[in-house]
Coordinates of C-alpha atoms in Angstrom, one line a residue:
Chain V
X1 CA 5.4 -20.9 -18.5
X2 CA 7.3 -23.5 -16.4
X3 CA 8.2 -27.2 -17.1
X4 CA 6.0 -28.7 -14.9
X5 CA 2.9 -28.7 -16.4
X6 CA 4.4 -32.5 -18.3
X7 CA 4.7 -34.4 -15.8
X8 CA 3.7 -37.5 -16.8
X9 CA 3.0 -38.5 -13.5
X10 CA 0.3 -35.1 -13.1
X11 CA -3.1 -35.3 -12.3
X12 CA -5.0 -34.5 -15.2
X13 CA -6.6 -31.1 -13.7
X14 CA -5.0 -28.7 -11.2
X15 CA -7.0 -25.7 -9.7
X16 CA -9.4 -27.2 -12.4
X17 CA -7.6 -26.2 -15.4
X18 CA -6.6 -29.3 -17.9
X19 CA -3.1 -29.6 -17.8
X20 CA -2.8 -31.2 -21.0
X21 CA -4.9 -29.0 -22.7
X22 CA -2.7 -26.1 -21.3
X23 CA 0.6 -28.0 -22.7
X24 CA -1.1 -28.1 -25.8
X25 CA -1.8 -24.6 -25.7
X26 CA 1.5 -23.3 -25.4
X27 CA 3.0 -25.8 -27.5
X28 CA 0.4 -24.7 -29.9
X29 CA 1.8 -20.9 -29.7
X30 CA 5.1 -22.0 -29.8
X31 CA 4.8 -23.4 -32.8
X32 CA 2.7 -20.9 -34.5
X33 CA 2.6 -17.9 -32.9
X34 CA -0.1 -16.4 -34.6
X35 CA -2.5 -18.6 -32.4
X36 CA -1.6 -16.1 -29.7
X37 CA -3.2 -13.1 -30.8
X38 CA -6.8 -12.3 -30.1
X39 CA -9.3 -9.6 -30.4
X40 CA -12.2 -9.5 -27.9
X41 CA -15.6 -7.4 -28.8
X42 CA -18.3 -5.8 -27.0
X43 CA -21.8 -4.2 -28.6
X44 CA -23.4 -1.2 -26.3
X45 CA -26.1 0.7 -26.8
X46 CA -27.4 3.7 -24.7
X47 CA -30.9 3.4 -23.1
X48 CA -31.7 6.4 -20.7
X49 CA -29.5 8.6 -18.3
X50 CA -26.7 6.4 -17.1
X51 CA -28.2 3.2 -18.3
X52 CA -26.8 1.2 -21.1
X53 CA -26.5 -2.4 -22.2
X54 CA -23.6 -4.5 -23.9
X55 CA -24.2 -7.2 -25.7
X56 CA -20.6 -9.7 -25.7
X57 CA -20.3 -13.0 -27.6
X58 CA -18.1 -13.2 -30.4
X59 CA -14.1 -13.0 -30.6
X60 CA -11.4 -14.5 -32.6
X61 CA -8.2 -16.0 -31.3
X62 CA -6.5 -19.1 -31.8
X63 CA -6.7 -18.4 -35.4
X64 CA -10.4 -18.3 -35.9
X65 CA -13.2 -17.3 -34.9
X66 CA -15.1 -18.7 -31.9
X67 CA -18.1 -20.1 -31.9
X68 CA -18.4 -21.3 -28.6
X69 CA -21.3 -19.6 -27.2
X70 CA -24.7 -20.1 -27.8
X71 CA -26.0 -16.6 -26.9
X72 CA -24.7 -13.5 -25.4
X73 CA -23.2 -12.3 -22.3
X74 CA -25.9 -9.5 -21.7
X75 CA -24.7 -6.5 -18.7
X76 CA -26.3 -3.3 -17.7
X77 CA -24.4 -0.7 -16.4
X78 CA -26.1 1.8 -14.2
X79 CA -25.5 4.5 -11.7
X80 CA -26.7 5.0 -8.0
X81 CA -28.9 8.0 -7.2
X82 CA -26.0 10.1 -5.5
X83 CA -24.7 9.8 -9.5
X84 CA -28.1 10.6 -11.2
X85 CA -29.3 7.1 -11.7
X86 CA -31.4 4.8 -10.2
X87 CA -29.0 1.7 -9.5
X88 CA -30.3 -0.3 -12.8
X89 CA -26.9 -1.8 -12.6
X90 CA -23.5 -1.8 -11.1
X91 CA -21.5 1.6 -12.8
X92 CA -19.0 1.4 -15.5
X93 CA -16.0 2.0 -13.1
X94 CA -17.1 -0.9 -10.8
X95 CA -17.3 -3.4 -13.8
X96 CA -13.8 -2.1 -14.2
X97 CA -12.8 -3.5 -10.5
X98 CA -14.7 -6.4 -11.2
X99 CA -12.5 -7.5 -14.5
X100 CA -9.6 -6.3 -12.4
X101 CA -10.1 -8.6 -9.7
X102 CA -11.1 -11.6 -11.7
X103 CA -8.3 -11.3 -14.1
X104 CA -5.7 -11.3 -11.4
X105 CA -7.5 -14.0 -9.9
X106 CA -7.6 -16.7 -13.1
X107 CA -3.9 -15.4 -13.7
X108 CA -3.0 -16.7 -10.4
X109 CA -4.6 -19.8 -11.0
X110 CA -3.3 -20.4 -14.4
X111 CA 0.1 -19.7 -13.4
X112 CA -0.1 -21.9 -10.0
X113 CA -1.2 -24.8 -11.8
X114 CA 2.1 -24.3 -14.3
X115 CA 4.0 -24.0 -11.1
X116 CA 2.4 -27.4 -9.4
X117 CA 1.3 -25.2 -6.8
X118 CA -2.4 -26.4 -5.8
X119 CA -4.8 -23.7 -4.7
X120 CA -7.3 -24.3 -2.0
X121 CA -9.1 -20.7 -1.6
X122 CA -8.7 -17.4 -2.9
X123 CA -10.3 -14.0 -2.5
X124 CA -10.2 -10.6 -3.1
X125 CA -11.3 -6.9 -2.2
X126 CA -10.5 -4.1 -3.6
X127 CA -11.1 -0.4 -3.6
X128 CA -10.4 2.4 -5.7
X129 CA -9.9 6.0 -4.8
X130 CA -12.1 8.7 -7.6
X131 CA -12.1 12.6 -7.3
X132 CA -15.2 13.8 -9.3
X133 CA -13.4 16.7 -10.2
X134 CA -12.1 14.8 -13.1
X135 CA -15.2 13.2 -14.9
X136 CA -17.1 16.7 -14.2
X137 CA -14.2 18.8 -15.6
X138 CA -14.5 20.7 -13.0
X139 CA -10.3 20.9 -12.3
X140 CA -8.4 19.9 -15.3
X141 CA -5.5 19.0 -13.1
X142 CA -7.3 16.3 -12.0
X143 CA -7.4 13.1 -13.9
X144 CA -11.2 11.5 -14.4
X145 CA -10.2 7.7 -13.9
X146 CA -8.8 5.8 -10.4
X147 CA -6.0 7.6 -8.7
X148 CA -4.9 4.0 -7.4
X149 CA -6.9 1.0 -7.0
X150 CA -5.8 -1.5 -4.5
X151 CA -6.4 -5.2 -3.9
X152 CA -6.1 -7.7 -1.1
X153 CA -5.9 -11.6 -1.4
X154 CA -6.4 -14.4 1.0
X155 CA -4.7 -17.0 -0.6
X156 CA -4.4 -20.6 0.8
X157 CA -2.3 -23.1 -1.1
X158 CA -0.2 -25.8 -0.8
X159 CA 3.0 -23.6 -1.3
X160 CA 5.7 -21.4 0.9
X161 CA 5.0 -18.0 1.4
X162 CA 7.9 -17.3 -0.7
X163 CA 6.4 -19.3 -3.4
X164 CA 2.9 -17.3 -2.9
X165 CA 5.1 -13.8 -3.0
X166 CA 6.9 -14.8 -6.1
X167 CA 3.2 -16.6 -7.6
X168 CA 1.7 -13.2 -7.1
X169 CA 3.9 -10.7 -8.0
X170 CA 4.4 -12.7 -11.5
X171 CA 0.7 -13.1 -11.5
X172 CA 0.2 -8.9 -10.8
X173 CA 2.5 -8.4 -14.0
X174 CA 0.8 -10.7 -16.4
X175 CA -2.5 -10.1 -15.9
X176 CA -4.3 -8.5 -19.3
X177 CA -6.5 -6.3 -17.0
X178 CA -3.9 -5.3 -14.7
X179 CA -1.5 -4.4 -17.4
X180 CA -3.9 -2.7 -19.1
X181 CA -4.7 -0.7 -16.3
X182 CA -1.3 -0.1 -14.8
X183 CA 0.3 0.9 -18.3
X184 CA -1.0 3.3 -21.0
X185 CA -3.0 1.7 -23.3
X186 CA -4.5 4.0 -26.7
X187 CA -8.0 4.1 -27.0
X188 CA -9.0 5.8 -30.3
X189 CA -12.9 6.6 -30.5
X190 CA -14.4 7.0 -34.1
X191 CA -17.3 8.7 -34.8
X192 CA -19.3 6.8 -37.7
X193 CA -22.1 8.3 -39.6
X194 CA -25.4 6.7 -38.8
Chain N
X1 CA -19.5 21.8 -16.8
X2 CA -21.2 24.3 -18.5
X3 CA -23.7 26.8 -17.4
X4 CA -26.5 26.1 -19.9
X5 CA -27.8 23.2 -17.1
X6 CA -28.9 26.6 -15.0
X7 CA -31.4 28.5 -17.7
X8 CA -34.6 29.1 -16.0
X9 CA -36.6 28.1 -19.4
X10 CA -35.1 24.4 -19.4
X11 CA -36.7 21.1 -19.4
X12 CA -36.8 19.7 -16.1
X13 CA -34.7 16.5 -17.9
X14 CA -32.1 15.5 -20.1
X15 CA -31.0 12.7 -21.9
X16 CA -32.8 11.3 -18.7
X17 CA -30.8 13.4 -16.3
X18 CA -32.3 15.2 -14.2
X19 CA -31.1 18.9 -14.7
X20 CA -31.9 20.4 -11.4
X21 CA -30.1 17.9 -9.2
X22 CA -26.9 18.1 -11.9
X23 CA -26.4 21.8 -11.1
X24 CA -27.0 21.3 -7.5
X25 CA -24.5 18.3 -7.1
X26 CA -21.9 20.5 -9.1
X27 CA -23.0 23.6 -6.6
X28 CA -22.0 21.5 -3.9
X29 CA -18.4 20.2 -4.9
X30 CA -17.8 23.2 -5.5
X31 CA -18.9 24.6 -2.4
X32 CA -17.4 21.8 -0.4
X33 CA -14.6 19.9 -2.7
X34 CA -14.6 16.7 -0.3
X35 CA -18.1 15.3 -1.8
X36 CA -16.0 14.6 -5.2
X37 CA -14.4 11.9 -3.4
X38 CA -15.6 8.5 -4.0
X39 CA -14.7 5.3 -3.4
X40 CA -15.7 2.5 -4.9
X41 CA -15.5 -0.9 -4.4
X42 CA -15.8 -5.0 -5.4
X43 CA -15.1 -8.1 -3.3
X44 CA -14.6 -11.7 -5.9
X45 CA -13.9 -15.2 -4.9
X46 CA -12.4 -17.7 -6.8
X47 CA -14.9 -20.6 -8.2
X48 CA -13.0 -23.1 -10.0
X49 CA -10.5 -22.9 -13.0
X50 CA -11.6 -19.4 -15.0
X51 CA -14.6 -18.8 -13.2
X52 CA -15.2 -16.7 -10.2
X53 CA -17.3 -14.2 -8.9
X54 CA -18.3 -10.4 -7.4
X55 CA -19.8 -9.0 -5.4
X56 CA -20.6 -5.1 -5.6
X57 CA -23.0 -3.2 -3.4
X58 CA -21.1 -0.1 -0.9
X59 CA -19.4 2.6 -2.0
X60 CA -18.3 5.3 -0.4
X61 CA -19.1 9.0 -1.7
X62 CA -20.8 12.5 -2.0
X63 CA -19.5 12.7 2.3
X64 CA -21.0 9.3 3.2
X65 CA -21.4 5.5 2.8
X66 CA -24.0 4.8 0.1
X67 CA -26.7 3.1 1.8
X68 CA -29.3 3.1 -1.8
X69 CA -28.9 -0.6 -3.0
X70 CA -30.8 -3.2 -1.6
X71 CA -28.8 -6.3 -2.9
X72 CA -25.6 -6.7 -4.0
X73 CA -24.9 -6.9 -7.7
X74 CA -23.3 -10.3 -8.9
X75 CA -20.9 -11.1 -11.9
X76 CA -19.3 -14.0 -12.7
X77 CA -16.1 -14.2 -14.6
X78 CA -15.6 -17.5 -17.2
X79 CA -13.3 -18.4 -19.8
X80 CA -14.5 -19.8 -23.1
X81 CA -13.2 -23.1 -24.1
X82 CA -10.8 -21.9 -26.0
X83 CA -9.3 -20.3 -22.9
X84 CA -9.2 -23.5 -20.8
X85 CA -13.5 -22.4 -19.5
X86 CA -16.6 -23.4 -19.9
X87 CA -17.9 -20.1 -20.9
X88 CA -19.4 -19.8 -17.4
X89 CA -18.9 -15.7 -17.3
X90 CA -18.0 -13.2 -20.5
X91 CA -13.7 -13.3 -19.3
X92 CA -12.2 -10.3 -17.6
X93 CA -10.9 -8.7 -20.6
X94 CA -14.2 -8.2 -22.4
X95 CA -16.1 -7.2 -18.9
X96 CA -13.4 -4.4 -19.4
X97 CA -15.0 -3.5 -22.7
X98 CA -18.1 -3.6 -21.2
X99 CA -17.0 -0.7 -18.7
X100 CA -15.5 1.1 -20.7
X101 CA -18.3 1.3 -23.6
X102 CA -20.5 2.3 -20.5
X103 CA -18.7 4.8 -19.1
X104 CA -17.7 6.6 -22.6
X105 CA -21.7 6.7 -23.2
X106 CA -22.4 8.1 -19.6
X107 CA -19.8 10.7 -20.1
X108 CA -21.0 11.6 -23.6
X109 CA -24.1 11.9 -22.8
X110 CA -23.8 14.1 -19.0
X111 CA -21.8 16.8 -21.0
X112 CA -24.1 16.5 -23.6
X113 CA -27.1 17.5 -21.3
X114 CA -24.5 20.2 -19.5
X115 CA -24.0 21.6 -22.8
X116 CA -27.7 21.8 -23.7
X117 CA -27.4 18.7 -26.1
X118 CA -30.1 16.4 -26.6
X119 CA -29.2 13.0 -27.5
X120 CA -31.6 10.7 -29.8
X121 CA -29.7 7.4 -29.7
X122 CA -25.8 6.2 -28.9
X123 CA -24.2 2.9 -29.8
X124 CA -20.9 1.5 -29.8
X125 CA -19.1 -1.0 -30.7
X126 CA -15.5 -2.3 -28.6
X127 CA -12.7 -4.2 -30.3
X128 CA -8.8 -4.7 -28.4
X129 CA -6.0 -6.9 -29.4
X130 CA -4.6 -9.4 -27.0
X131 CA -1.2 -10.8 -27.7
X132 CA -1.3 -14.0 -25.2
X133 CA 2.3 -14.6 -25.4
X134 CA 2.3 -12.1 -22.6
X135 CA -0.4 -13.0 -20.1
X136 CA 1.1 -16.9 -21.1
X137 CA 5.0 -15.3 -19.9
X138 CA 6.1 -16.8 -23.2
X139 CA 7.9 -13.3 -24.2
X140 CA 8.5 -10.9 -21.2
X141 CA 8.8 -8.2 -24.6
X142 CA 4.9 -8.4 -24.8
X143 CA 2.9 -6.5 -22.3
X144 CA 0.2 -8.7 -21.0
X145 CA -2.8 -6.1 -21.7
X146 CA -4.6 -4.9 -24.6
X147 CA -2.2 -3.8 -27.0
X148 CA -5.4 -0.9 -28.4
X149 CA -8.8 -0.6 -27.7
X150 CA -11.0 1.1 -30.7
X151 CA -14.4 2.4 -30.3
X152 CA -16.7 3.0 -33.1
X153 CA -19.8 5.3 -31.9
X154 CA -22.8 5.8 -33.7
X155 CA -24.9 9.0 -32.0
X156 CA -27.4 10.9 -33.2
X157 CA -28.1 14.5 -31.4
X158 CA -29.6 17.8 -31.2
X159 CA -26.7 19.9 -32.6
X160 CA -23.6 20.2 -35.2
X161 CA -21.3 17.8 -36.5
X162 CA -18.8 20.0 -34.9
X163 CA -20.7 20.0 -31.9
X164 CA -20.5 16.4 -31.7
X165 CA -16.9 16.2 -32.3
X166 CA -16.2 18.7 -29.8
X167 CA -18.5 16.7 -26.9
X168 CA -16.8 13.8 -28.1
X169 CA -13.3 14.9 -27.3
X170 CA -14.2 15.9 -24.0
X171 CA -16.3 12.9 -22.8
X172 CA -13.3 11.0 -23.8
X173 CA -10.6 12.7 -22.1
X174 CA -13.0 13.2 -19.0
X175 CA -14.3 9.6 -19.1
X176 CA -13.5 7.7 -15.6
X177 CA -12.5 4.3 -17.3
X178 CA -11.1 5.8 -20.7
X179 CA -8.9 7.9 -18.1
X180 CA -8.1 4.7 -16.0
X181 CA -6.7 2.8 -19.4
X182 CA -5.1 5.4 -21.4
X183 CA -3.4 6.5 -18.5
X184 CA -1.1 4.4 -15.6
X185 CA -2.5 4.4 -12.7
X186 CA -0.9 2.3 -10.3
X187 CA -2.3 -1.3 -8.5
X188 CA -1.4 -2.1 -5.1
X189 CA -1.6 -5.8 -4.7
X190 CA -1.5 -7.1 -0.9
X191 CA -2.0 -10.5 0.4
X192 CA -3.8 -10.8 3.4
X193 CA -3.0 -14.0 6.0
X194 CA -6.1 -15.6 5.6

């Protein structure tokens, strides 16, 4: 993360982040890097068909855990009628584009206000490609999840375009979601005994 | 997917799913392969800071535009304090757990009605391990993502413990999110001139 965040002549925010409190941060992890490492949580819980709820609230990070929230993050995935459902909610793999595109978003951001670079708008579309084949194991050779999922920014900021390409590339490869969906990450499932 | 979904004697549902229109939709792909392809889809826009927000309605599948929701579904991505937020939105990471909790469940519990299995209840609980020196850039040897993702289910269901563990394997190697993490699948990141 670059230099510039200490200027002492900064504003104090920049693309609304608090500059000092991200100094802090990483001088924080610097120092003791244990602060880095965190473990996120979610609670679900099946309800009918292709309906099911998570409940998300707790994590620890920063060396303890957080008790920031007051109540929980409450989201229903669903499935459209064409998929057996009855649209009670968005579907598990378009929650997926949604964390996508919000993580590569804040990443941006987070990394443009290390830079100095000031962003005036930003948005994103994306679109991912699924063969059916896959989740109804209907061809083994074909893989259940996105073939390729592709995003498009508008981005306005007070920068060079070789700035944004360079903001935005580094942004693509340091973005949890985005690494965690471009690079093979284990997921072990456990059964446990009611 | 099994043939037990097509035995004249069955209930008319499962697990919520409606048999008769699960045996037909597989009747068709594989009459016509095309109608597997969907695609799906998710437009954000930056807030402030951590926060910003979806959209999700269209999608494109089964040989047309989907034309069943009415509104589209909104999400809002935050950050807890910790995180430089406000807690405005659960964060991108743990909407991730989120879809993939669903989409494990949905899995689980269509091949479970394929396979004649009746489901009485399905929970789960998420955990994954972030190590922020990556999404920070503080050590280009850590990958920004989750490092593992564990999921502990707790189902209760119509049939054998080996049974279970058998539908189990499947719904997780057949699962559309599980697929998308465990395995790369590559993001195409373009900036539009705005």
């Amino acid at each position: 993360m670059a230099t510039q965040m200490i200027e002492t002549s900064a504003p104090a925010t920049r693309n609304g982040l608090d500059l000092v409190q991200m100094t802090q941060t990483v001088e924080a992890i610097q120092a003791r890097p244990m602060l880095a490492q965190f473990q996120f949580r979610a609670r679900n819980r099946w309800v009918n068909g292709g309906e099911n709820r998570s409940t998300i609230r707790d994590f620890y990070g920063a060396g303890a855990e957080d008790a920031s929230r007051d109540a929980a993050f409450e989201f229903t995935n669903g499935e459209p009628p064409v998929l057996l459902g009855d649209n009670e909610g968005a579907n598990p793999v378009e929650f997926l584009l949604h964390a996508l595109a919000g993580c590569v978003t804040t990443t941006t951001v987070l990394h443009a206000a290390a830079r100095g670079i000031t962003i005036r708008s930003l948005s994103t579309e994306l679109e991912g490609d699924i063969d059916l084949h896959g989740l109804l194991g209907l061809d083994e050779a074909v893989p259940a999840g996105y073939r390729e999922i592709r995003i498009r920014m508008k981005i306005d900021a007070d920068c060079s375009e070789e700035e944004l390409d360079s903001l935005l590339e580094f942004a693509k490869g340091h973005s949890p979601v985005c690494t965690t969906v471009c690079r093979p990450v284990p997921v072990v499932l456990e059964r446990v005994r009611p």
